[in-house]
Short mmCIF file of C-alpha atoms and ligand atoms in Angstrom, two decimals:
data_model
loop_
_atom_site.label_atom_id
_atom_site.label_comp_id
_atom_site.label_asym_id
_atom_site.label_seq_id
_atom_site.Cartn_x
_atom_site.Cartn_y
_atom_site.Cartn_z
CA MET H 38 -6.95 5.71 -28.11
CA THR H 39 -8.21 6.99 -24.70
CA ALA H 40 -7.35 4.51 -21.89
CA GLN H 41 -10.15 3.25 -19.44
CA LEU H 42 -10.01 4.83 -15.91
CA ILE H 43 -9.42 2.48 -13.03
CA ASP H 44 -11.40 4.11 -10.42
CA GLY H 45 -9.65 3.48 -6.89
CA ASN H 46 -12.25 5.20 -4.93
CA ALA H 47 -15.08 2.90 -6.52
CA LEU H 48 -12.97 -0.44 -5.98
CA ALA H 49 -12.10 0.51 -2.28
CA LYS H 50 -15.66 1.41 -1.57
CA LYS H 51 -16.55 -2.07 -2.54
CA ILE H 52 -13.60 -3.84 -0.82
CA ARG H 53 -14.71 -1.75 2.28
CA ALA H 54 -18.28 -3.00 2.08
CA GLU H 55 -16.92 -6.47 2.17
CA VAL H 56 -14.56 -5.77 4.88
CA ALA H 57 -17.66 -4.43 6.82
CA GLU H 58 -19.38 -7.95 6.10
CA ARG H 59 -16.53 -9.80 7.57
CA ALA H 60 -15.95 -7.56 10.39
CA ALA H 61 -19.60 -7.89 11.53
CA ALA H 62 -19.47 -11.70 11.44
CA LEU H 63 -16.35 -11.63 13.58
CA THR H 64 -18.16 -9.15 15.89
CA ALA H 65 -20.95 -11.42 16.31
CA ARG H 66 -18.79 -14.18 17.39
CA GLY H 67 -17.55 -11.88 19.89
CA HIS H 68 -14.17 -10.82 18.21
CA THR H 69 -14.40 -7.36 16.70
CA PRO H 70 -11.55 -6.72 14.68
CA GLY H 71 -9.14 -4.06 16.26
CA LEU H 72 -6.54 -2.18 14.64
CA ALA H 73 -3.92 0.25 16.43
CA VAL H 74 -2.65 3.22 14.62
CA VAL H 75 0.52 4.87 16.11
CA LEU H 76 1.64 8.47 15.17
CA VAL H 77 4.88 9.80 16.67
CA GLY H 78 5.49 13.67 15.71
CA ASP H 79 3.22 15.98 13.82
CA ASP H 80 4.02 15.80 10.25
CA PRO H 81 0.96 17.27 8.55
CA ALA H 82 0.72 14.61 5.81
CA SER H 83 1.05 11.78 8.43
CA GLN H 84 -1.74 13.29 10.09
CA VAL H 85 -4.06 13.49 7.38
CA TYR H 86 -3.25 9.70 6.36
CA VAL H 87 -3.73 8.53 9.86
CA SER H 88 -7.15 10.33 10.19
CA HIS H 89 -8.11 8.77 6.97
CA LYS H 90 -7.24 5.20 8.05
CA VAL H 91 -9.09 5.65 11.40
CA LYS H 92 -12.10 6.87 9.42
CA ASP H 93 -12.07 3.87 7.25
CA CYS H 94 -12.21 1.61 10.23
CA GLU H 95 -15.41 3.42 11.47
CA THR H 96 -17.11 2.79 8.11
CA SER H 97 -16.03 -0.85 8.03
CA GLY H 98 -16.89 -1.96 11.59
CA VAL H 99 -13.17 -2.13 12.49
CA ARG H 100 -12.54 -0.54 15.99
CA SER H 101 -9.39 1.55 15.86
CA VAL H 102 -7.27 2.60 18.64
CA LEU H 103 -5.10 5.92 17.73
CA ASP H 104 -2.18 6.56 19.45
CA ARG H 105 -0.48 10.07 19.33
CA PHE H 106 3.06 10.69 20.66
CA PRO H 107 5.23 14.08 20.52
CA ALA H 108 8.01 13.86 18.23
CA SER H 109 10.19 13.91 21.11
CA MET H 110 9.01 10.29 22.27
CA PRO H 111 12.09 8.25 23.06
CA GLU H 112 12.68 5.26 20.87
CA ALA H 113 12.68 2.80 23.88
CA ASP H 114 8.92 4.29 24.97
CA LEU H 115 7.72 3.46 21.42
CA LEU H 116 9.17 0.06 21.47
CA LYS H 117 7.36 -0.36 24.79
CA ARG H 118 4.31 0.62 23.39
CA ILE H 119 4.37 -1.63 20.60
CA ASP H 120 5.02 -4.58 22.95
CA GLU H 121 1.86 -3.40 24.86
CA LEU H 122 -0.26 -3.82 21.43
CA ASN H 123 1.38 -6.90 20.90
CA ARG H 124 0.01 -8.43 24.06
CA ASP H 125 -3.26 -6.87 23.54
CA ASP H 126 -5.74 -9.74 22.61
CA SER H 127 -8.16 -6.96 21.36
CA ILE H 128 -5.73 -5.73 18.80
CA HIS H 129 -5.16 -7.64 15.59
CA GLY H 130 -3.06 -5.30 13.52
CA ILE H 131 -0.64 -2.62 14.34
CA LEU H 132 0.60 0.08 12.11
CA VAL H 133 3.10 2.81 12.88
CA GLN H 134 2.86 5.55 10.49
CA MET H 135 6.01 6.40 8.54
CA PRO H 136 8.34 8.18 8.59
CA VAL H 137 9.11 8.15 12.19
CA PRO H 138 11.35 11.06 13.70
CA LYS H 139 15.08 10.63 12.87
CA HIS H 140 16.20 9.64 16.52
CA ILE H 141 13.93 6.49 15.87
CA ASP H 142 15.34 3.67 13.86
CA PRO H 143 12.21 2.61 11.54
CA GLN H 144 13.55 -0.86 11.24
CA LYS H 145 13.62 -1.55 14.92
CA VAL H 146 10.07 -0.24 15.13
CA ILE H 147 9.28 -2.68 12.15
CA ALA H 148 11.02 -5.63 13.84
CA ALA H 149 9.09 -4.93 16.99
CA ILE H 150 5.58 -5.35 15.74
CA ASP H 151 4.28 -9.16 16.13
CA PRO H 152 4.56 -10.64 12.73
CA LEU H 153 1.04 -11.93 13.02
CA LYS H 154 -0.11 -8.18 13.51
CA ASP H 155 2.09 -6.74 10.95
CA VAL H 156 -0.93 -5.50 8.59
CA ASP H 157 1.44 -3.02 6.53
CA GLY H 158 3.55 -6.08 5.47
CA PHE H 159 6.69 -4.19 6.07
CA SER H 160 8.54 -6.69 8.29
CA ILE H 161 11.34 -8.96 7.16
CA LEU H 162 9.09 -12.06 7.78
CA SER H 163 6.40 -10.74 5.49
CA ALA H 164 8.78 -9.90 2.72
CA GLY H 165 10.40 -13.21 2.99
CA ALA H 166 6.85 -14.91 2.98
CA LEU H 167 6.14 -12.93 -0.01
CA ALA H 168 9.14 -13.59 -1.67
CA SER H 169 8.77 -17.50 -0.89
CA GLY H 170 5.14 -17.84 -1.80
CA LEU H 171 4.12 -18.44 1.67
CA PRO H 172 0.99 -17.03 3.53
CA GLY H 173 1.76 -13.72 4.95
CA PHE H 174 0.63 -10.00 4.97
CA LYS H 175 1.02 -8.39 1.71
CA SER H 176 2.26 -4.56 1.56
CA CYS H 177 -0.80 -2.72 1.18
CA THR H 178 0.13 -0.49 -2.02
CA PRO H 179 1.29 -3.40 -3.89
CA TYR H 180 -1.71 -5.36 -2.91
CA GLY H 181 -4.07 -2.75 -4.02
CA CYS H 182 -2.37 -2.31 -7.36
CA MET H 183 -2.88 -5.97 -7.92
CA LYS H 184 -6.60 -5.72 -7.22
CA MET H 185 -6.60 -2.75 -9.55
CA ILE H 186 -4.95 -4.89 -12.34
CA GLU H 187 -7.57 -7.60 -11.77
CA THR H 188 -10.35 -5.36 -12.85
CA THR H 189 -8.79 -4.87 -16.15
CA GLY H 190 -9.60 -8.74 -16.97
CA VAL H 191 -5.83 -8.60 -18.40
CA ASN H 192 -4.41 -11.94 -17.61
CA LEU H 193 -0.80 -11.19 -16.38
CA LYS H 194 0.62 -14.72 -17.48
CA GLY H 195 3.24 -14.34 -19.85
CA LYS H 196 2.78 -10.39 -20.08
CA HIS H 197 5.91 -8.35 -19.52
CA ALA H 198 5.36 -5.96 -16.34
CA VAL H 199 7.84 -3.20 -15.76
CA VAL H 200 8.07 -1.81 -12.06
CA ILE H 201 9.70 1.59 -11.79
CA GLY H 202 11.15 1.87 -8.24
CA ARG H 203 12.64 -0.53 -6.06
CA SER H 204 11.48 0.50 -2.67
CA ASN H 205 11.04 -2.19 0.27
CA THR H 206 7.31 -1.01 0.72
CA VAL H 207 6.32 -0.53 -2.94
CA GLY H 208 8.67 -1.61 -5.98
CA LYS H 209 10.09 -5.05 -4.40
CA PRO H 210 6.93 -6.51 -2.99
CA MET H 211 5.10 -5.25 -6.40
CA ALA H 212 7.39 -7.23 -8.49
CA GLN H 213 7.02 -10.27 -6.34
CA LEU H 214 3.19 -10.11 -6.63
CA LEU H 215 3.61 -9.72 -10.41
CA LEU H 216 5.89 -12.65 -10.71
CA GLN H 217 3.67 -14.69 -8.59
CA ALA H 218 0.85 -13.98 -11.20
CA ASN H 219 3.05 -15.39 -13.69
CA ALA H 220 4.26 -12.02 -15.52
CA THR H 221 7.58 -11.51 -16.82
CA VAL H 222 8.91 -9.02 -14.49
CA THR H 223 11.61 -5.94 -15.00
CA ILE H 224 12.34 -3.61 -12.08
CA CYS H 225 13.69 -0.38 -13.32
CA HIS H 226 15.46 2.21 -10.97
CA SER H 227 17.65 5.21 -10.65
CA GLY H 228 20.44 3.15 -12.16
CA THR H 229 18.30 2.02 -15.31
CA VAL H 230 20.41 3.29 -18.18
CA ASP H 231 17.27 3.48 -20.81
CA LEU H 232 13.93 3.44 -19.17
CA CYS H 233 12.11 3.77 -22.30
CA GLN H 234 13.29 0.90 -23.77
CA HIS H 235 12.11 -1.37 -21.06
CA THR H 236 8.74 0.64 -20.63
CA ARG H 237 7.58 0.64 -24.35
CA GLN H 238 7.78 -3.17 -24.23
CA ALA H 239 5.59 -3.42 -21.13
CA ASP H 240 1.94 -4.53 -21.07
CA VAL H 241 1.87 -3.41 -17.37
CA VAL H 242 3.80 -0.34 -16.04
CA VAL H 243 3.61 0.35 -12.26
CA ALA H 244 5.37 3.67 -11.62
CA ALA H 245 6.33 4.15 -8.04
CA VAL H 246 9.25 6.71 -8.03
CA GLY H 247 7.97 9.69 -6.39
CA ARG H 248 8.73 12.24 -9.52
CA ARG H 249 6.14 13.57 -11.78
CA ASN H 250 6.40 12.99 -15.44
CA THR H 251 8.70 9.97 -15.09
CA LEU H 252 6.28 8.29 -17.51
CA THR H 253 5.37 10.15 -20.72
CA ALA H 254 3.25 9.09 -23.66
CA ASP H 255 6.33 8.19 -25.92
CA MET H 256 7.41 5.72 -23.46
CA VAL H 257 4.17 3.67 -23.35
CA LYS H 258 3.02 0.59 -25.64
CA PRO H 259 -0.35 1.41 -27.03
CA GLY H 260 -3.16 -0.38 -24.80
CA ALA H 261 -0.67 -1.02 -21.74
CA VAL H 262 -2.31 -1.04 -18.28
CA ILE H 263 -0.62 2.11 -16.34
CA ILE H 264 -0.34 2.00 -12.42
CA ASP H 265 0.45 5.39 -11.04
CA VAL H 266 1.56 5.10 -7.31
CA GLY H 267 3.33 8.58 -7.30
CA MET H 268 2.13 11.34 -4.94
CA ASN H 269 3.60 14.53 -6.11
CA ARG H 270 2.59 18.15 -6.35
CA ASN H 271 2.62 19.86 -9.82
CA ASP H 272 3.74 23.65 -10.12
CA GLU H 273 0.19 25.01 -9.15
CA GLY H 274 0.23 22.64 -5.73
CA LYS H 275 -2.14 20.28 -7.27
CA LEU H 276 -1.66 16.47 -6.38
CA CYS H 277 -0.15 14.43 -9.19
CA GLY H 278 1.36 11.17 -9.76
CA ASP H 279 4.51 9.85 -11.79
CA VAL H 280 2.66 9.41 -14.92
CA ASP H 281 1.97 11.99 -17.36
CA PHE H 282 -1.74 11.54 -17.17
CA ALA H 283 -2.96 13.73 -20.04
CA GLY H 284 -0.30 12.32 -22.38
CA VAL H 285 -0.14 8.73 -21.34
CA SER H 286 -4.16 8.22 -21.31
CA GLN H 287 -4.02 9.01 -24.91
CA VAL H 288 -2.00 5.93 -25.63
CA ALA H 289 -2.67 3.31 -22.75
CA GLY H 290 -5.54 0.93 -22.46
CA PHE H 291 -6.08 1.27 -18.76
CA ILE H 292 -5.00 4.04 -16.54
CA THR H 293 -5.27 4.89 -12.63
CA PRO H 294 -5.87 8.64 -11.74
CA VAL H 295 -4.09 10.58 -9.03
CA PRO H 296 -5.89 11.33 -6.86
CA GLY H 297 -8.43 8.67 -6.69
CA GLY H 298 -6.31 5.80 -7.96
CA VAL H 299 -3.78 3.91 -5.81
CA GLY H 300 -4.18 5.96 -2.62
CA PRO H 301 -7.80 4.88 -1.54
CA MET H 302 -6.73 1.33 -2.70
CA THR H 303 -3.79 1.37 -0.31
CA ARG H 304 -6.19 2.20 2.65
CA ALA H 305 -8.74 -0.52 1.66
CA MET H 306 -6.09 -3.20 1.64
CA LEU H 307 -4.98 -2.23 5.15
CA LEU H 308 -8.39 -2.88 6.38
CA VAL H 309 -8.41 -6.35 4.41
CA ASN H 310 -5.12 -7.46 6.11
CA THR H 311 -6.57 -6.42 9.38
CA ILE H 312 -9.64 -8.39 8.76
CA GLU H 313 -7.54 -11.51 7.75
CA ALA H 314 -5.28 -10.99 11.00
CA ALA H 315 -8.44 -11.20 13.01
CA GLU H 316 -9.88 -14.19 10.99
CA ARG H 317 -6.59 -15.98 11.47
CA LYS H 318 -6.63 -15.64 15.26
CA HIS H 319 -10.54 -16.32 15.45
CA PRO H 320 -10.76 -19.17 12.73
N1 GUN I 206 3.61 6.31 5.43
C1 GUN I 206 3.27 6.51 4.11
N2 GUN I 206 2.45 5.40 3.52
C2 GUN I 206 2.34 4.59 4.69
C3 GUN I 206 1.79 3.14 4.92
O1 GUN I 206 1.35 2.60 3.90
N3 GUN I 206 2.20 2.71 6.06
C4 GUN I 206 2.86 3.30 7.21
N4 GUN I 206 2.92 2.66 8.04
N5 GUN I 206 3.36 4.62 7.02
C5 GUN I 206 3.22 5.13 5.76
#
């Protein structure tokens, strides 16, 4: 069997076009949606991510404000800047690119962002709302993964979904979203004794570990939906995910590539959350 590719670039493009329509409608009513992106330090990967996010805004009619600060920025100054952005009526979403430098507590930073502008969905309030089935911002990567699963036409009700990884930003919210869609959900992690035993029974696997070849063909049920959140480098320095794509795509029913899978969808869902924040403010 050769799996069908879930094209994250194509789906993200479609979502950006929908965002652009909603942004234009808001702008026509005098409320151009605004996203503040804050980068502290000069981590090269973060610089690339941030420039992509700003570019996405430009193509979707969302105004972006990029704040770049040196790695030496005191924590108090960053919290003060977040407070200013919280009060700025032209800003509907605030994203502080992670990781922040070591002397800054990321939890304090996340907690400082107005929950109504938490378009990353990283705050305790957003996580709690998701766990309680209440409206809030969904973490962008799991939100994007759900949109990708939707395109397969597979109804998650009663299906067994296995999430590999338990991070607050991906694994845990992913499990919550799958649960909301009525899947039976297993979360596997570094303490899981027999990962294969779980993944072999899974109709859907979301791999979010950060280690290549975590999921190989022998671990996959024929026809399963495979979502690869990983962003790793192979021995040749090429970008690869957590899934052995060549092997697994021979067994799975659907699979996301890396690059061109989850990455562009995470960025697209950031725009969706920003538009939602603006629409909630200006109903
Ligand atoms: N660093 C890597 N991915 C992300 C993300 O989605 N949001 C933020 N704020 N930082 C990140």
